[in-house]
């Protein structure tokens, strides 16, 4: 017994030293990576609790105070929402604290980049405290999460449009035949992929003998938008480029597939329903891993985008996430303005917390099988479709707005 106690103490001390070493190694240049790591870790925690915390939550009287005990899926959804709420509050508090930070001389700049042991402790306490809140607060958070998730998807669309237009401008700026040929090849590949993908969608999601008018409408509308993008972009008055049109077309086709794949597995027009009984732990793990990568990348991209986040007084040049010339920048860092908005950076993670909760709970609307799969259910279908249409409208607006309002800069 004495030896076991000593061994446990040694292990605890080693773990604390390891955590302290890792935290102390987080520098100014890697702070954003650390926030992303913490966010990704929160998603993993939410998924694990969704699978294992239901029996414990059933025994908590302030959670299970119903006359009739809800289904297991209700407790799984509730566990995800409580972890997401703690994550949301953590990043929202940081966003509020960072409002108005303009230079690195501001004391809050050190708060943003340092104090990691304290911040991790606060995050843990917030998440634990969420499991003591009444169900009404969690239910309210679930309701507003749907709106927050829509805002996060809108940010994704804006970032995509900014990236595609920047990509096109960079290659055209070289003004060499090689890059013009590259533009044509990439555009051709995107269009071929869009049409081939649409054919696959017709094959899997409009089976013969079934009334699949809704799926046919979704796929046909996406094909129509593909032609509209090309016509508008190549119109002489617009003087646009075919590369952004082709990339947006491919992305809208992917969103259409994502929407159709999110249809309930028992829906007769979902060609994936034959595989619904064969969902394994490995498949779920892969789905969650893909979701984590997607959400984290979007948050990093938004948090590092100079065009979206930089204050008016800060340098624009698209600073990389981890600058190479560290010593040169450290010499004058105190005199520099911040290179991105800290408040908006944390706000993006707050919205991403809501979005990830909706993904892990099937938009918190269903029980049974939809609760076991990542991002499945009719709300998820309509969110993807509306996102696809919003992407189309924003892209078309980016083409026609300079013509409609020539005196304004876009």
Coordinates of C-alpha atoms in Angstrom, one line a residue:
X1 CA 0.0 0.0 0.0
X2 CA 2.8 2.4 0.9
X3 CA 4.6 1.6 -2.4
X4 CA 1.5 2.2 -4.4
X5 CA 1.0 5.5 -2.7
X6 CA 4.5 6.6 -3.4
X7 CA 4.1 5.4 -7.0
X8 CA 0.9 7.4 -7.4
X9 CA 2.6 10.5 -5.9
X10 CA 5.5 10.2 -8.3
X11 CA 3.2 9.8 -11.3
X12 CA 1.2 12.9 -10.3
X13 CA 4.4 14.9 -9.8
X14 CA 5.7 13.8 -13.2
X15 CA 2.4 14.7 -14.8
X16 CA 2.4 18.2 -13.2
X17 CA 6.0 18.7 -14.4
X18 CA 5.1 17.6 -17.9
X19 CA 2.1 19.9 -18.0
X20 CA 4.2 22.8 -16.7
X21 CA 6.9 22.1 -19.3
X22 CA 4.4 22.1 -22.1
X23 CA 2.6 25.2 -20.9
X24 CA 5.9 27.1 -20.4
X25 CA 6.8 26.2 -24.0
X26 CA 3.8 28.1 -25.4
X27 CA 5.3 31.3 -26.8
X28 CA 3.7 34.3 -28.4
X29 CA 4.2 32.7 -31.8
X30 CA 2.4 29.5 -30.8
X31 CA -0.4 30.9 -28.7
X32 CA -2.9 30.6 -31.5
X33 CA -1.9 27.0 -32.0
X34 CA -2.4 26.4 -28.3
X35 CA -5.9 27.8 -28.4
X36 CA -6.7 25.5 -31.4
X37 CA -5.3 22.6 -29.4
X38 CA -7.5 23.4 -26.4
X39 CA -10.5 23.8 -28.7
X40 CA -9.9 20.4 -30.4
X41 CA -9.4 18.8 -27.0
X42 CA -12.8 20.2 -25.9
X43 CA -14.4 18.5 -28.9
X44 CA -12.8 15.1 -28.0
X45 CA -14.0 15.5 -24.4
X46 CA -17.5 16.3 -25.6
X47 CA -17.5 13.2 -27.8
X48 CA -16.2 10.9 -25.0
X49 CA -18.7 12.2 -22.5
X50 CA -21.5 11.7 -25.1
X51 CA -20.6 8.0 -25.1
X52 CA -19.9 7.3 -21.4
X53 CA -21.5 10.0 -19.2
X54 CA -25.2 9.1 -19.7
X55 CA -25.4 6.6 -16.7
X56 CA -23.9 9.1 -14.3
X57 CA -26.1 12.0 -15.4
X58 CA -29.1 9.8 -15.0
X59 CA -28.3 9.6 -11.3
X60 CA -27.9 13.4 -10.8
X61 CA -31.2 14.8 -9.3
X62 CA -30.8 18.3 -10.6
X63 CA -30.5 16.9 -14.2
X64 CA -32.8 13.9 -14.0
X65 CA -35.7 15.5 -12.2
X66 CA -38.3 14.3 -14.6
X67 CA -41.3 12.1 -13.7
X68 CA -40.3 9.8 -16.4
X69 CA -36.6 9.3 -17.1
X70 CA -35.7 10.5 -20.7
X71 CA -33.9 8.2 -23.2
X72 CA -30.2 7.7 -23.1
X73 CA -29.8 9.9 -26.2
X74 CA -31.2 12.8 -24.3
X75 CA -28.5 12.6 -21.7
X76 CA -25.8 12.1 -24.4
X77 CA -27.0 15.3 -26.1
X78 CA -27.1 17.1 -22.7
X79 CA -23.5 16.1 -21.9
X80 CA -22.3 17.5 -25.3
X81 CA -24.2 20.8 -24.8
X82 CA -22.8 21.3 -21.3
X83 CA -19.2 20.8 -22.4
X84 CA -19.9 23.1 -25.4
X85 CA -21.5 25.7 -23.1
X86 CA -18.3 25.8 -20.9
X87 CA -16.2 26.1 -24.0
X88 CA -18.4 28.9 -25.3
X89 CA -18.2 30.8 -22.0
X90 CA -14.5 30.4 -21.8
X91 CA -13.8 32.0 -25.2
X92 CA -16.6 34.5 -24.9
X93 CA -15.1 35.8 -21.6
X94 CA -11.7 36.1 -23.3
X95 CA -13.3 37.9 -26.3
X96 CA -14.9 40.5 -23.9
X97 CA -11.6 40.9 -22.0
X98 CA -9.7 41.5 -25.3
X99 CA -12.0 44.2 -26.7
X100 CA -10.0 47.3 -27.6
X101 CA -6.5 45.8 -27.6
X102 CA -4.6 47.7 -30.3
X103 CA -0.9 47.5 -29.3
X104 CA 1.4 44.9 -27.7
X105 CA 2.1 47.3 -24.9
X106 CA -1.4 46.7 -23.6
X107 CA -1.2 44.5 -20.5
X108 CA -4.0 42.4 -22.0
X109 CA -1.6 41.3 -24.7
X110 CA 0.3 39.3 -22.2
X111 CA -3.0 37.9 -20.9
X112 CA -3.8 36.7 -24.4
X113 CA -0.5 35.0 -25.0
X114 CA 0.5 33.8 -21.5
X115 CA -1.0 32.5 -18.2
X116 CA -1.7 29.1 -19.7
X117 CA -1.8 27.2 -16.5
X118 CA -4.4 29.6 -15.1
X119 CA -6.4 29.6 -18.3
X120 CA -6.5 25.8 -18.6
X121 CA -7.6 25.6 -14.9
X122 CA -10.4 28.1 -15.6
X123 CA -11.5 26.1 -18.6
X124 CA -11.7 22.9 -16.6
X125 CA -13.6 24.6 -13.8
X126 CA -16.0 26.1 -16.3
X127 CA -16.7 22.8 -18.0
X128 CA -17.2 21.1 -14.6
X129 CA -19.5 23.8 -13.3
X130 CA -21.7 23.5 -16.4
X131 CA -22.9 20.1 -15.1
X132 CA -24.4 21.8 -12.0
X133 CA -26.5 24.2 -14.0
X134 CA -30.3 23.6 -14.3
X135 CA -31.6 22.1 -17.5
X136 CA -33.4 25.3 -18.5
X137 CA -30.1 27.2 -19.0
X138 CA -28.8 24.4 -21.2
X139 CA -32.0 24.3 -23.2
X140 CA -31.7 28.0 -23.8
X141 CA -28.1 27.6 -24.9
X142 CA -29.2 24.8 -27.3
X143 CA -31.7 27.3 -28.9
X144 CA -29.2 30.1 -29.4
X145 CA -26.5 27.6 -30.7
X146 CA -28.5 27.1 -33.9
X147 CA -28.1 30.9 -34.6
X148 CA -24.5 30.9 -33.6
X149 CA -23.8 27.9 -35.8
X150 CA -25.3 29.8 -38.8
X151 CA -23.1 32.8 -38.1
X152 CA -20.0 30.5 -38.0
X153 CA -21.0 28.9 -41.3
X154 CA -21.4 32.5 -42.7
X155 CA -17.8 33.2 -41.6
X156 CA -16.6 30.0 -43.4
X157 CA -18.3 31.3 -46.6
X158 CA -16.7 34.7 -46.4
X159 CA -13.3 33.2 -45.8
X160 CA -13.7 30.9 -48.8
X161 CA -14.6 33.8 -51.1
X162 CA -11.7 35.8 -49.8
X163 CA -9.3 32.9 -50.4
X164 CA -10.6 32.2 -53.9
X165 CA -10.4 35.8 -55.1
X166 CA -6.9 36.1 -53.5
X167 CA -5.8 32.9 -55.2
X168 CA -7.0 34.2 -58.6
X169 CA -5.5 37.6 -58.2
X170 CA -2.1 36.2 -57.2
X171 CA -1.9 33.9 -60.3
X172 CA -3.1 36.6 -62.6
X173 CA -0.6 39.0 -61.1
X174 CA 2.3 36.9 -62.4
X175 CA 1.1 37.8 -65.9
X176 CA 2.9 34.7 -67.4
X177 CA 1.5 32.1 -69.8
X178 CA 2.3 29.3 -67.4
X179 CA 0.0 30.7 -64.7
X180 CA -2.8 31.4 -67.2
X181 CA -2.6 27.8 -68.3
X182 CA -2.6 26.7 -64.6
X183 CA -5.7 28.8 -64.1
X184 CA -7.4 27.1 -67.0
X185 CA -6.4 23.6 -65.9
X186 CA -7.6 24.1 -62.3
X187 CA -10.8 25.6 -63.5
X188 CA -11.4 22.7 -65.9
X189 CA -10.7 20.1 -63.2
X190 CA -13.2 21.8 -60.8
X191 CA -15.9 21.9 -63.4
X192 CA -15.4 18.3 -64.4
X193 CA -15.4 17.4 -60.7
X194 CA -18.7 19.3 -60.2
X195 CA -20.5 17.6 -63.1
X196 CA -19.2 14.2 -62.2
X197 CA -20.1 14.7 -58.6
X198 CA -23.6 15.8 -59.6
X199 CA -24.0 12.5 -61.6
X200 CA -23.0 10.5 -58.5
X201 CA -25.6 12.4 -56.5
X202 CA -28.3 11.6 -59.0
X203 CA -27.3 7.9 -58.8
X204 CA -27.2 7.6 -55.0
X205 CA -29.9 10.0 -53.9
X206 CA -32.6 9.6 -56.5
X207 CA -33.2 5.8 -56.6
X208 CA -35.7 4.6 -59.1
X209 CA -39.2 3.7 -57.9
X210 CA -39.1 6.4 -55.1
X211 CA -40.6 9.9 -55.0
X212 CA -37.4 11.9 -54.5
X213 CA -38.5 15.3 -55.8
X214 CA -36.8 17.2 -53.0
X215 CA -33.4 15.6 -53.7
X216 CA -33.8 16.2 -57.4
X217 CA -34.6 19.8 -56.7
X218 CA -31.5 20.2 -54.6
X219 CA -29.2 18.6 -57.1
X220 CA -30.8 20.4 -60.1
X221 CA -30.6 23.8 -58.3
X222 CA -26.9 23.2 -57.7
X223 CA -26.3 22.4 -61.4
X224 CA -28.1 25.6 -62.4
X225 CA -26.0 27.7 -60.1
X226 CA -22.9 26.2 -61.7
X227 CA -23.9 27.6 -65.1
X228 CA -25.0 30.9 -63.6
X229 CA -21.6 31.4 -61.9
X230 CA -19.8 30.9 -65.2
X231 CA -22.2 33.1 -67.2
X232 CA -22.0 36.0 -64.7
X233 CA -18.3 35.7 -64.2
X234 CA -17.6 35.8 -68.0
X235 CA -20.0 38.6 -68.8
X236 CA -18.1 41.6 -70.3
X237 CA -19.6 44.0 -67.8
X238 CA -18.3 41.9 -64.9
X239 CA -14.9 41.1 -66.3
X240 CA -14.5 38.3 -63.8
X241 CA -12.4 35.1 -63.8
X242 CA -13.4 31.5 -64.3
X243 CA -11.3 30.1 -61.5
X244 CA -13.4 31.5 -58.6
X245 CA -16.6 30.4 -60.4
X246 CA -15.3 26.9 -60.8
X247 CA -14.1 26.6 -57.2
X248 CA -17.3 27.9 -55.8
X249 CA -19.3 25.6 -58.1
X250 CA -17.3 22.6 -56.7
X251 CA -17.8 23.8 -53.1
X252 CA -21.6 24.2 -53.6
X253 CA -21.7 20.7 -55.1
X254 CA -19.9 19.3 -52.1
X255 CA -22.3 21.1 -49.7
X256 CA -25.2 19.5 -51.7
X257 CA -23.7 16.1 -51.2
X258 CA -23.0 16.9 -47.5
X259 CA -26.7 17.8 -47.1
X260 CA -28.0 14.7 -48.8
X261 CA -25.7 12.5 -46.9
X262 CA -27.1 14.0 -43.7
X263 CA -30.6 12.8 -44.4
X264 CA -31.9 10.2 -41.9
X265 CA -30.7 6.8 -42.7
X266 CA -34.3 5.5 -42.9
X267 CA -35.2 8.0 -45.6
X268 CA -35.9 6.0 -48.8
X269 CA -34.1 8.5 -51.0
X270 CA -30.9 8.3 -49.0
X271 CA -28.7 5.9 -50.9
X272 CA -26.5 5.5 -47.9
X273 CA -29.2 3.9 -45.8
X274 CA -28.1 0.4 -46.8
X275 CA -24.9 1.0 -44.8
X276 CA -26.7 2.5 -41.7
X277 CA -26.5 -0.8 -39.8
X278 CA -22.8 -1.2 -40.3
X279 CA -21.7 2.0 -38.6
X280 CA -18.6 1.1 -36.5
X281 CA -16.6 2.8 -33.9
X282 CA -13.9 3.3 -36.5
X283 CA -16.3 5.1 -38.8
X284 CA -17.6 7.3 -36.0
X285 CA -14.0 8.1 -35.0
X286 CA -13.1 9.0 -38.6
X287 CA -16.2 11.2 -38.8
X288 CA -15.4 13.0 -35.6
X289 CA -11.8 13.5 -36.6
X290 CA -12.9 15.0 -39.9
X291 CA -15.3 17.3 -38.1
X292 CA -12.6 18.4 -35.6
X293 CA -10.2 19.2 -38.5
X294 CA -12.8 21.1 -40.4
X295 CA -13.9 23.3 -37.4
X296 CA -10.4 23.9 -36.1
X297 CA -9.1 24.9 -39.6
X298 CA -12.0 27.3 -40.1
X299 CA -11.3 28.9 -36.7
X300 CA -7.6 29.1 -37.4
X301 CA -8.2 30.6 -40.8
X302 CA -10.6 33.1 -39.4
X303 CA -8.4 33.9 -36.5
X304 CA -5.4 34.4 -38.7
X305 CA -7.0 36.3 -41.6
X306 CA -5.5 39.7 -41.9
X307 CA -8.2 40.9 -44.3
X308 CA -11.0 40.0 -41.9
X309 CA -9.5 40.6 -38.5
X310 CA -6.7 43.2 -38.6
X311 CA -7.4 46.5 -37.0
X312 CA -7.2 49.6 -39.3
X313 CA -3.8 50.5 -37.9
X314 CA -2.1 47.1 -38.1
X315 CA 0.0 45.8 -41.0
X316 CA -1.9 43.8 -43.6
X317 CA 0.6 41.5 -45.4
X318 CA -1.1 38.3 -44.4
X319 CA 1.3 37.3 -41.5
X320 CA 1.9 33.6 -41.2
X321 CA 0.7 31.7 -38.2
X322 CA 4.2 30.9 -37.1
X323 CA 6.7 33.5 -38.4
X324 CA 10.1 32.2 -39.4
X325 CA 12.2 35.2 -38.5
X326 CA 11.5 35.1 -34.7
X327 CA 14.5 37.0 -33.4
X328 CA 14.0 40.0 -35.6
X329 CA 10.4 40.4 -34.6
X330 CA 11.1 40.0 -30.9
X331 CA 13.4 43.0 -30.9
X332 CA 10.7 45.5 -31.6
X333 CA 7.5 43.6 -30.6
X334 CA 6.6 46.0 -27.8
X335 CA 6.3 48.9 -30.2
X336 CA 4.1 47.0 -32.7
X337 CA 0.4 47.1 -33.1
X338 CA -1.4 43.8 -32.8
X339 CA -1.6 41.9 -36.1
X340 CA -5.1 40.7 -35.6
X341 CA -8.1 41.3 -33.4
X342 CA -7.8 39.2 -30.3
X343 CA -11.5 39.8 -29.5
X344 CA -12.7 38.6 -32.9
X345 CA -10.3 35.6 -32.7
X346 CA -11.9 34.3 -29.5
X347 CA -15.4 35.1 -30.8
X348 CA -14.7 32.8 -33.7
X349 CA -14.0 30.0 -31.3
X350 CA -17.2 30.8 -29.4
X351 CA -19.2 30.4 -32.5
X352 CA -17.3 27.3 -33.4
X353 CA -18.1 25.8 -30.0
X354 CA -21.8 26.2 -30.9
X355 CA -21.3 24.7 -34.3
X356 CA -19.4 21.7 -33.1
X357 CA -22.1 21.0 -30.5
X358 CA -24.7 21.0 -33.2
X359 CA -22.6 18.6 -35.3
X360 CA -22.1 16.2 -32.4
X361 CA -25.8 16.1 -31.5
X362 CA -27.4 16.0 -34.9
X363 CA -28.5 19.6 -34.3
X364 CA -30.2 18.5 -31.1
X365 CA -33.4 17.4 -32.7
X366 CA -33.5 13.6 -32.7
X367 CA -33.1 10.5 -30.7
X368 CA -32.3 7.0 -31.7
X369 CA -29.9 6.4 -34.6
X370 CA -29.4 10.1 -35.4
X371 CA -28.0 10.5 -32.0
X372 CA -25.4 7.9 -32.7
X373 CA -24.1 9.4 -35.9
X374 CA -22.3 12.6 -36.4
X375 CA -24.2 15.4 -38.2
X376 CA -27.3 13.4 -39.3
X377 CA -30.9 14.8 -39.4
X378 CA -33.2 17.1 -41.3
X379 CA -32.0 20.2 -39.6
X380 CA -28.5 19.4 -40.7
X381 CA -29.7 18.9 -44.3
X382 CA -31.4 22.3 -44.4
X383 CA -28.5 24.1 -42.8
X384 CA -26.1 22.7 -45.5
X385 CA -28.5 23.6 -48.3
X386 CA -29.1 27.1 -47.0
X387 CA -25.3 27.5 -46.6
X388 CA -24.9 26.4 -50.2
X389 CA -27.4 29.0 -51.4
X390 CA -25.9 31.7 -49.1
X391 CA -22.5 30.9 -50.7
X392 CA -24.0 31.3 -54.2
X393 CA -25.6 34.6 -53.3
X394 CA -22.5 36.0 -51.7
X395 CA -20.3 35.0 -54.6
X396 CA -22.7 36.6 -57.1
X397 CA -22.9 39.7 -55.0
X398 CA -19.1 39.9 -55.0
X399 CA -19.3 40.0 -58.8
X400 CA -22.2 42.5 -59.3
X401 CA -21.6 44.8 -56.3
X402 CA -18.7 46.7 -57.9
X403 CA -21.0 47.4 -60.9
X404 CA -24.0 48.5 -58.9
X405 CA -21.9 50.7 -56.6
X406 CA -18.8 51.8 -58.5
X407 CA -18.0 54.6 -56.0
X408 CA -17.5 52.1 -53.2
X409 CA -14.5 49.8 -52.6
X410 CA -15.1 46.1 -52.3

